PDB file of C-alpha atoms in Angstrom:
ATOM      1  CA  UNK A   1     -51.589-176.610 -70.059  1.00 82.00           C
ATOM      2  CA  UNK A   2     -53.201-173.484 -68.374  1.00 94.00           C
ATOM      3  CA  UNK A   3     -51.296-170.369 -66.920  1.00 98.00           C
ATOM      4  CA  UNK A   4     -53.698-168.492 -64.630  1.00 98.00           C
ATOM      5  CA  UNK A   5     -52.366-165.028 -63.442  1.00 98.00           C
ATOM      6  CA  UNK A   6     -53.619-164.376 -59.943  1.00 98.00           C
ATOM      7  CA  UNK A   7     -53.117-160.773 -59.160  1.00 98.00           C
ATOM      8  CA  UNK A   8     -53.094-159.548 -55.549  1.00 98.00           C
ATOM      9  CA  UNK A   9     -53.870-155.735 -55.993  1.00 98.00           C
ATOM     10  CA  UNK A  10     -51.988-154.524 -52.785  1.00 98.00           C
ATOM     11  CA  UNK A  11     -48.250-154.910 -52.549  1.00 98.00           C
ATOM     12  CA  UNK A  12     -48.007-157.357 -49.521  1.00 97.00           C
ATOM     13  CA  UNK A  13     -46.002-160.391 -50.475  1.00 97.00           C
ATOM     14  CA  UNK A  14     -46.920-162.466 -47.810  1.00 95.00           C
ATOM     15  CA  UNK A  15     -50.627-162.073 -48.799  1.00 96.00           C
ATOM     16  CA  UNK A  16     -49.766-162.818 -52.277  1.00 97.00           C
ATOM     17  CA  UNK A  17     -48.052-166.036 -50.977  1.00 97.00           C
ATOM     18  CA  UNK A  18     -51.348-166.807 -49.184  1.00 95.00           C
ATOM     19  CA  UNK A  19     -53.296-166.260 -52.185  1.00 97.00           C
ATOM     20  CA  UNK A  20     -51.374-168.244 -54.241  1.00 98.00           C
ATOM     21  CA  UNK A  21     -51.167-171.267 -51.984  1.00 97.00           C
ATOM     22  CA  UNK A  22     -55.077-170.943 -52.107  1.00 97.00           C
ATOM     23  CA  UNK A  23     -55.222-170.993 -55.949  1.00 98.00           C
ATOM     24  CA  UNK A  24     -52.636-173.864 -56.344  1.00 98.00           C
ATOM     25  CA  UNK A  25     -54.572-175.971 -53.601  1.00 97.00           C
ATOM     26  CA  UNK A  26     -57.578-176.330 -55.928  1.00 98.00           C
ATOM     27  CA  UNK A  27     -55.940-175.765 -59.432  1.00 98.00           C
ATOM     28  CA  UNK A  28     -56.712-178.766 -61.871  1.00 98.00           C
ATOM     29  CA  UNK A  29     -53.609-180.800 -63.131  1.00 97.00           C
ATOM     30  CA  UNK A  30     -52.193-179.035 -65.965  1.00 96.00           C
ATOM     31  CA  UNK A  31     -52.950-175.766 -64.627  1.00 98.00           C
ATOM     32  CA  UNK A  32     -50.313-173.457 -63.372  1.00 98.00           C
ATOM     33  CA  UNK A  33     -50.725-170.435 -60.958  1.00 98.00           C
ATOM     34  CA  UNK A  34     -48.783-167.344 -61.515  1.00 98.00           C
ATOM     35  CA  UNK A  35     -49.432-165.354 -58.202  1.00 98.00           C
ATOM     36  CA  UNK A  36     -48.212-161.564 -58.494  1.00 98.00           C
ATOM     37  CA  UNK A  37     -48.794-158.129 -57.039  1.00 98.00           C
ATOM     38  CA  UNK A  38     -47.566-154.875 -58.301  1.00 97.00           C
ATOM     39  CA  UNK A  39     -44.222-153.308 -56.870  1.00 95.00           C
ATOM     40  CA  UNK A  40     -45.994-149.854 -56.196  1.00 96.00           C
ATOM     41  CA  UNK A  41     -49.214-148.936 -54.767  1.00 97.00           C
ATOM     42  CA  UNK A  42     -50.855-149.549 -51.544  1.00 98.00           C
ATOM     43  CA  UNK A  43     -50.006-152.379 -48.623  1.00 97.00           C
ATOM     44  CA  UNK A  44     -53.678-153.190 -48.146  1.00 97.00           C
ATOM     45  CA  UNK A  45     -56.955-151.979 -49.643  1.00 97.00           C
ATOM     46  CA  UNK A  46     -59.598-150.713 -47.208  1.00 97.00           C
ATOM     47  CA  UNK A  47     -61.208-148.024 -48.839  1.00 97.00           C
ATOM     48  CA  UNK A  48     -62.433-146.160 -52.068  1.00 97.00           C
ATOM     49  CA  UNK A  49     -58.799-144.085 -52.429  1.00 98.00           C
ATOM     50  CA  UNK A  50     -57.310-147.448 -51.908  1.00 98.00           C
ATOM     51  CA  UNK A  51     -59.091-149.299 -54.486  1.00 98.00           C
ATOM     52  CA  UNK A  52     -58.667-146.293 -57.002  1.00 98.00           C
ATOM     53  CA  UNK A  53     -54.766-146.493 -56.588  1.00 97.00           C
ATOM     54  CA  UNK A  54     -54.960-150.582 -56.621  1.00 98.00           C
ATOM     55  CA  UNK A  55     -56.622-150.342 -59.963  1.00 98.00           C
ATOM     56  CA  UNK A  56     -53.729-148.964 -61.712  1.00 97.00           C
ATOM     57  CA  UNK A  57     -51.519-151.674 -60.292  1.00 98.00           C
ATOM     58  CA  UNK A  58     -54.052-154.487 -61.713  1.00 98.00           C
ATOM     59  CA  UNK A  59     -53.968-152.863 -65.229  1.00 98.00           C
ATOM     60  CA  UNK A  60     -49.916-153.231 -65.014  1.00 98.00           C
ATOM     61  CA  UNK A  61     -50.378-156.689 -64.142  1.00 98.00           C
ATOM     62  CA  UNK A  62     -52.615-157.557 -66.676  1.00 98.00           C
ATOM     63  CA  UNK A  63     -50.531-155.999 -69.579  1.00 98.00           C
ATOM     64  CA  UNK A  64     -47.602-158.185 -67.765  1.00 98.00           C
ATOM     65  CA  UNK A  65     -49.665-161.445 -67.871  1.00 98.00           C
ATOM     66  CA  UNK A  66     -50.785-160.623 -71.421  1.00 97.00           C
ATOM     67  CA  UNK A  67     -47.161-160.712 -72.545  1.00 97.00           C
ATOM     68  CA  UNK A  68     -46.511-163.750 -70.611  1.00 97.00           C
ATOM     69  CA  UNK A  69     -49.098-165.612 -72.575  1.00 97.00           C
ATOM     70  CA  UNK A  70     -51.329-166.342 -69.537  1.00 98.00           C
ATOM     71  CA  UNK A  71     -55.108-168.048 -70.137  1.00 98.00           C
ATOM     72  CA  UNK A  72     -56.781-165.442 -67.695  1.00 98.00           C
ATOM     73  CA  UNK A  73     -56.409-163.334 -64.762  1.00 98.00           C
ATOM     74  CA  UNK A  74     -58.004-163.218 -61.430  1.00 99.00           C
ATOM     75  CA  UNK A  75     -58.216-160.091 -59.310  1.00 98.00           C
ATOM     76  CA  UNK A  76     -57.581-161.421 -55.820  1.00 98.00           C
ATOM     77  CA  UNK A  77     -59.052-158.349 -53.672  1.00 98.00           C
ATOM     78  CA  UNK A  78     -62.947-158.428 -52.471  1.00 97.00           C
ATOM     79  CA  UNK A  79     -63.444-155.116 -54.005  1.00 97.00           C
ATOM     80  CA  UNK A  80     -62.691-156.389 -57.514  1.00 98.00           C
ATOM     81  CA  UNK A  81     -60.880-153.043 -58.276  1.00 98.00           C
ATOM     82  CA  UNK A  82     -60.400-152.116 -61.711  1.00 98.00           C
ATOM     83  CA  UNK A  83     -62.395-155.466 -63.006  1.00 98.00           C
ATOM     84  CA  UNK A  84     -64.077-153.930 -66.202  1.00 98.00           C
ATOM     85  CA  UNK A  85     -60.951-151.911 -66.899  1.00 98.00           C
ATOM     86  CA  UNK A  86     -59.032-155.173 -66.846  1.00 98.00           C
ATOM     87  CA  UNK A  87     -61.627-156.945 -68.994  1.00 98.00           C
ATOM     88  CA  UNK A  88     -60.895-154.036 -71.670  1.00 98.00           C
ATOM     89  CA  UNK A  89     -57.356-154.774 -71.541  1.00 98.00           C
ATOM     90  CA  UNK A  90     -57.409-158.521 -71.386  1.00 98.00           C
ATOM     91  CA  UNK A  91     -58.100-161.131 -74.256  1.00 98.00           C
ATOM     92  CA  UNK A  92     -58.447-163.895 -71.676  1.00 98.00           C
ATOM     93  CA  UNK A  93     -61.336-163.975 -68.985  1.00 98.00           C
ATOM     94  CA  UNK A  94     -60.951-161.726 -66.098  1.00 98.00           C
ATOM     95  CA  UNK A  95     -62.606-162.878 -62.814  1.00 98.00           C
ATOM     96  CA  UNK A  96     -62.925-160.620 -59.600  1.00 98.00           C
ATOM     97  CA  UNK A  97     -63.078-162.830 -56.371  1.00 98.00           C
ATOM     98  CA  UNK A  98     -65.875-161.043 -54.947  1.00 98.00           C
ATOM     99  CA  UNK A  99     -68.197-161.579 -58.384  1.00 98.00           C
ATOM    100  CA  UNK A 100     -67.066-165.307 -58.151  1.00 98.00           C
ATOM    101  CA  UNK A 101     -67.721-166.030 -54.808  1.00 98.00           C
ATOM    102  CA  UNK A 102     -71.205-164.320 -54.931  1.00 98.00           C
ATOM    103  CA  UNK A 103     -72.063-166.316 -58.035  1.00 98.00           C
ATOM    104  CA  UNK A 104     -70.822-169.738 -56.193  1.00 98.00           C
ATOM    105  CA  UNK A 105     -72.688-169.002 -53.360  1.00 98.00           C
ATOM    106  CA  UNK A 106     -75.952-168.603 -55.283  1.00 98.00           C
ATOM    107  CA  UNK A 107     -75.442-172.079 -56.852  1.00 98.00           C
ATOM    108  CA  UNK A 108     -75.243-173.811 -53.502  1.00 98.00           C
ATOM    109  CA  UNK A 109     -77.567-171.683 -51.413  1.00 98.00           C
ATOM    110  CA  UNK A 110     -80.312-169.219 -51.724  1.00 98.00           C
ATOM    111  CA  UNK A 111     -79.144-166.925 -48.997  1.00 98.00           C
ATOM    112  CA  UNK A 112     -75.541-166.127 -48.090  1.00 98.00           C
ATOM    113  CA  UNK A 113     -73.574-163.996 -45.395  1.00 98.00           C
ATOM    114  CA  UNK A 114     -70.330-162.143 -46.023  1.00 98.00           C
ATOM    115  CA  UNK A 115     -67.847-161.995 -43.386  1.00 98.00           C
ATOM    116  CA  UNK A 116     -65.093-159.150 -44.203  1.00 98.00           C
ATOM    117  CA  UNK A 117     -62.315-157.204 -42.315  1.00 97.00           C
ATOM    118  CA  UNK A 118     -63.264-153.481 -41.664  1.00 97.00           C
ATOM    119  CA  UNK A 119     -66.747-152.085 -41.148  1.00 97.00           C
ATOM    120  CA  UNK A 120     -65.802-149.253 -43.561  1.00 97.00           C
ATOM    121  CA  UNK A 121     -65.604-151.632 -46.288  1.00 97.00           C
ATOM    122  CA  UNK A 122     -68.930-152.946 -46.024  1.00 97.00           C
ATOM    123  CA  UNK A 123     -70.494-150.214 -48.213  1.00 97.00           C
ATOM    124  CA  UNK A 124     -68.111-151.525 -50.725  1.00 97.00           C
ATOM    125  CA  UNK A 125     -69.547-155.081 -50.698  1.00 98.00           C
ATOM    126  CA  UNK A 126     -73.046-153.703 -50.713  1.00 98.00           C
ATOM    127  CA  UNK A 127     -72.440-151.634 -54.010  1.00 98.00           C
ATOM    128  CA  UNK A 128     -71.042-154.897 -55.636  1.00 98.00           C
ATOM    129  CA  UNK A 129     -73.959-156.874 -54.435  1.00 98.00           C
ATOM    130  CA  UNK A 130     -76.006-154.138 -56.103  1.00 98.00           C
ATOM    131  CA  UNK A 131     -73.813-154.163 -59.199  1.00 98.00           C
ATOM    132  CA  UNK A 132     -73.901-158.013 -59.706  1.00 98.00           C
ATOM    133  CA  UNK A 133     -77.707-158.349 -58.774  1.00 98.00           C
ATOM    134  CA  UNK A 134     -77.095-160.441 -55.753  1.00 98.00           C
ATOM    135  CA  UNK A 135     -78.685-158.010 -53.145  1.00 98.00           C
ATOM    136  CA  UNK A 136     -81.776-160.193 -52.569  1.00 97.00           C
ATOM    137  CA  UNK A 137     -79.488-163.294 -52.053  1.00 98.00           C
ATOM    138  CA  UNK A 138     -77.438-161.618 -49.068  1.00 98.00           C
ATOM    139  CA  UNK A 139     -78.717-162.154 -45.599  1.00 98.00           C
ATOM    140  CA  UNK A 140     -76.305-160.206 -43.600  1.00 98.00           C
ATOM    141  CA  UNK A 141     -72.587-158.490 -43.824  1.00 98.00           C
ATOM    142  CA  UNK A 142     -70.164-159.026 -40.816  1.00 98.00           C
ATOM    143  CA  UNK A 143     -67.027-157.297 -40.044  1.00 98.00           C
ATOM    144  CA  UNK A 144     -64.281-158.497 -37.886  1.00 97.00           C
ATOM    145  CA  UNK A 145     -63.370-154.857 -37.131  1.00 97.00           C
ATOM    146  CA  UNK A 146     -59.331-155.738 -37.893  1.00 97.00           C
ATOM    147  CA  UNK A 147     -57.431-154.384 -40.848  1.00 96.00           C
ATOM    148  CA  UNK A 148     -56.530-156.555 -43.855  1.00 96.00           C
ATOM    149  CA  UNK A 149     -52.772-156.849 -42.816  1.00 95.00           C
ATOM    150  CA  UNK A 150     -53.848-158.405 -39.141  1.00 96.00           C
ATOM    151  CA  UNK A 151     -54.547-161.611 -41.342  1.00 96.00           C
ATOM    152  CA  UNK A 152     -50.753-161.653 -42.004  1.00 94.00           C
ATOM    153  CA  UNK A 153     -49.169-160.689 -38.785  1.00 94.00           C
ATOM    154  CA  UNK A 154     -48.877-164.437 -37.534  1.00 94.00           C
ATOM    155  CA  UNK A 155     -50.877-163.810 -34.219  1.00 96.00           C
ATOM    156  CA  UNK A 156     -53.755-166.014 -35.497  1.00 97.00           C
ATOM    157  CA  UNK A 157     -56.324-163.252 -33.811  1.00 98.00           C
ATOM    158  CA  UNK A 158     -57.877-162.105 -37.041  1.00 97.00           C
ATOM    159  CA  UNK A 159     -58.346-166.025 -38.008  1.00 97.00           C
ATOM    160  CA  UNK A 160     -60.169-166.533 -34.868  1.00 98.00           C
ATOM    161  CA  UNK A 161     -62.221-163.490 -35.160  1.00 98.00           C
ATOM    162  CA  UNK A 162     -63.242-164.695 -38.565  1.00 98.00           C
ATOM    163  CA  UNK A 163     -64.031-168.210 -37.299  1.00 98.00           C
ATOM    164  CA  UNK A 164     -66.349-166.483 -34.512  1.00 98.00           C
ATOM    165  CA  UNK A 165     -68.101-164.297 -37.156  1.00 98.00           C
ATOM    166  CA  UNK A 166     -68.938-167.224 -39.370  1.00 98.00           C
ATOM    167  CA  UNK A 167     -70.133-169.170 -36.397  1.00 98.00           C
ATOM    168  CA  UNK A 168     -72.466-166.127 -35.363  1.00 97.00           C
ATOM    169  CA  UNK A 169     -73.623-165.820 -39.092  1.00 97.00           C
ATOM    170  CA  UNK A 170     -74.617-169.324 -39.368  1.00 97.00           C
ATOM    171  CA  UNK A 171     -76.384-168.923 -35.999  1.00 97.00           C
ATOM    172  CA  UNK A 172     -78.143-165.840 -36.534  1.00 97.00           C
ATOM    173  CA  UNK A 173     -78.796-165.098 -40.179  1.00 98.00           C
ATOM    174  CA  UNK A 174     -80.565-168.238 -41.722  1.00 95.00           C
ATOM    175  CA  UNK A 175     -78.070-168.306 -44.354  1.00 97.00           C
ATOM    176  CA  UNK A 176     -77.014-171.200 -46.545  1.00 98.00           C
ATOM    177  CA  UNK A 177     -73.353-170.344 -47.173  1.00 98.00           C
ATOM    178  CA  UNK A 178     -70.792-167.826 -46.088  1.00 98.00           C
ATOM    179  CA  UNK A 179     -68.656-165.741 -48.408  1.00 98.00           C
ATOM    180  CA  UNK A 180     -65.219-164.695 -47.117  1.00 98.00           C
ATOM    181  CA  UNK A 181     -64.841-160.962 -47.825  1.00 98.00           C
ATOM    182  CA  UNK A 182     -61.017-160.843 -48.155  1.00 97.00           C
ATOM    183  CA  UNK A 183     -58.353-162.652 -50.472  1.00 97.00           C
ATOM    184  CA  UNK A 184     -56.097-162.630 -47.449  1.00 95.00           C
ATOM    185  CA  UNK A 185     -58.988-165.041 -45.920  1.00 97.00           C
ATOM    186  CA  UNK A 186     -58.435-167.865 -48.551  1.00 95.00           C
ATOM    187  CA  UNK A 187     -56.852-170.318 -46.498  1.00 95.00           C
ATOM    188  CA  UNK A 188     -59.640-170.654 -44.132  1.00 97.00           C
ATOM    189  CA  UNK A 189     -62.382-171.649 -46.354  1.00 97.00           C
ATOM    190  CA  UNK A 190     -61.789-175.561 -46.243  1.00 97.00           C
ATOM    191  CA  UNK A 191     -61.266-175.712 -42.778  1.00 97.00           C
ATOM    192  CA  UNK A 192     -64.436-173.609 -41.765  1.00 98.00           C
ATOM    193  CA  UNK A 193     -66.463-175.640 -44.321  1.00 98.00           C
ATOM    194  CA  UNK A 194     -65.807-178.561 -42.453  1.00 98.00           C
ATOM    195  CA  UNK A 195     -66.327-177.016 -38.916  1.00 98.00           C
ATOM    196  CA  UNK A 196     -69.488-175.406 -39.636  1.00 98.00           C
ATOM    197  CA  UNK A 197     -71.211-177.905 -41.967  1.00 98.00           C
ATOM    198  CA  UNK A 198     -71.762-175.443 -44.697  1.00 98.00           C
ATOM    199  CA  UNK A 199     -70.207-174.053 -47.636  1.00 98.00           C
ATOM    200  CA  UNK A 200     -67.882-171.284 -46.704  1.00 98.00           C
ATOM    201  CA  UNK A 201     -66.524-169.841 -49.962  1.00 98.00           C
ATOM    202  CA  UNK A 202     -63.002-168.306 -50.762  1.00 98.00           C
ATOM    203  CA  UNK A 203     -63.233-166.105 -53.994  1.00 98.00           C
ATOM    204  CA  UNK A 204     -59.645-167.092 -54.947  1.00 98.00           C
ATOM    205  CA  UNK A 205     -60.643-170.700 -55.198  1.00 98.00           C
ATOM    206  CA  UNK A 206     -64.045-170.131 -56.809  1.00 98.00           C
ATOM    207  CA  UNK A 207     -62.197-167.765 -59.503  1.00 98.00           C
ATOM    208  CA  UNK A 208     -59.576-170.513 -60.357  1.00 98.00           C
ATOM    209  CA  UNK A 209     -62.270-173.001 -61.262  1.00 98.00           C
ATOM    210  CA  UNK A 210     -64.077-170.224 -63.083  1.00 98.00           C
ATOM    211  CA  UNK A 211     -61.180-169.310 -65.342  1.00 98.00           C
ATOM    212  CA  UNK A 212     -60.540-172.853 -66.062  1.00 98.00           C
ATOM    213  CA  UNK A 213     -63.826-173.783 -66.894  1.00 98.00           C
ATOM    214  CA  UNK A 214     -64.064-170.633 -69.565  1.00 98.00           C
ATOM    215  CA  UNK A 215     -60.612-171.579 -70.866  1.00 98.00           C
ATOM    216  CA  UNK A 216     -61.946-175.145 -71.456  1.00 97.00           C
ATOM    217  CA  UNK A 217     -65.034-173.742 -73.350  1.00 98.00           C
ATOM    218  CA  UNK A 218     -62.874-171.533 -75.269  1.00 97.00           C
ATOM    219  CA  UNK A 219     -64.002-168.331 -73.949  1.00 98.00           C
ATOM    220  CA  UNK A 220     -62.220-165.145 -73.299  1.00 98.00           C
ATOM    221  CA  UNK A 221     -63.664-161.607 -72.603  1.00 98.00           C
ATOM    222  CA  UNK A 222     -65.844-160.439 -75.227  1.00 98.00           C
ATOM    223  CA  UNK A 223     -64.913-157.929 -77.636  1.00 98.00           C
ATOM    224  CA  UNK A 224     -68.102-157.274 -79.255  1.00 98.00           C
ATOM    225  CA  UNK A 225     -69.506-153.886 -77.133  1.00 97.00           C
ATOM    226  CA  UNK A 226     -68.236-152.113 -74.289  1.00 98.00           C
ATOM    227  CA  UNK A 227     -65.500-154.690 -73.404  1.00 98.00           C
ATOM    228  CA  UNK A 228     -63.632-154.350 -76.868  1.00 98.00           C
ATOM    229  CA  UNK A 229     -59.838-153.223 -76.577  1.00 97.00           C
ATOM    230  CA  UNK A 230     -59.337-149.361 -75.063  1.00 96.00           C
ATOM    231  CA  UNK A 231     -59.492-146.954 -77.904  1.00 96.00           C
ATOM    232  CA  UNK A 232     -56.021-146.372 -78.871  1.00 93.00           C
ATOM    233  CA  UNK A 233     -54.712-142.872 -77.730  1.00 93.00           C
ATOM    234  CA  UNK A 234     -51.404-141.431 -76.582  1.00 92.00           C
ATOM    235  CA  UNK A 235     -51.214-141.897 -73.086  1.00 91.00           C
ATOM    236  CA  UNK A 236     -48.951-139.266 -71.068  1.00 94.00           C
ATOM    237  CA  UNK A 237     -46.652-138.859 -67.942  1.00 91.00           C
ATOM    238  CA  UNK A 238     -46.866-141.904 -65.648  1.00 87.00           C
ATOM    239  CA  UNK A 239     -49.162-143.631 -67.748  1.00 89.00           C
ATOM    240  CA  UNK A 240     -47.357-144.195 -70.772  1.00 88.00           C
ATOM    241  CA  UNK A 241     -46.299-147.627 -70.157  1.00 88.00           C
ATOM    242  CA  UNK A 242     -49.750-148.982 -70.597  1.00 89.00           C
ATOM    243  CA  UNK A 243     -49.876-147.860 -74.151  1.00 80.00           C
TER     244      UNK A 243
END
């Protein structure tokens, strides 16, 4: 039995439920999903400032997850906030949904497109493409020009914009796969894959299968080198609880 912690780094309970449902839909028998979010922080993550705040919440949740005996952790925000810091803190594997989705796309296509929320977040995706070594695999990036929480307002407008952008990407980019650039889009992947006739990849689902595989292989985060546990030192003030 594996217990996988899926961390929504923003404080939206509705989005946490969406992400948790997507994770459970692909989890293998015997895998339990623990979907969580911080109680304090930002309601949505749409820039560098938001990511910096959200990273602290991610670390808090990783520490709590370790205490609960989870097998691995997923950071369910497309910016992968706090990923390397979380890997230092964790013993099990830690997967960010952007990294997982990009890796998955390269396994099924030579080129992929990304569809995300606000245009200002495109630079974050570009930075991650460079960091992960996938720049030459990405044909194009698209934004629906709506905020993250529009995916949870019940109107369906954001979901339809995602659909239209995916259709556009297939028509114009020459990509073999499309990556959904927001954890809040997780529930759209299967339907869009069927409609478009190409892989539409949700990083939440991809991350679940990666964590399951790493756990089955007996691999945790390497503690040889820079991802060793943080050097022990006295944290002060608001950060004391991370000691």
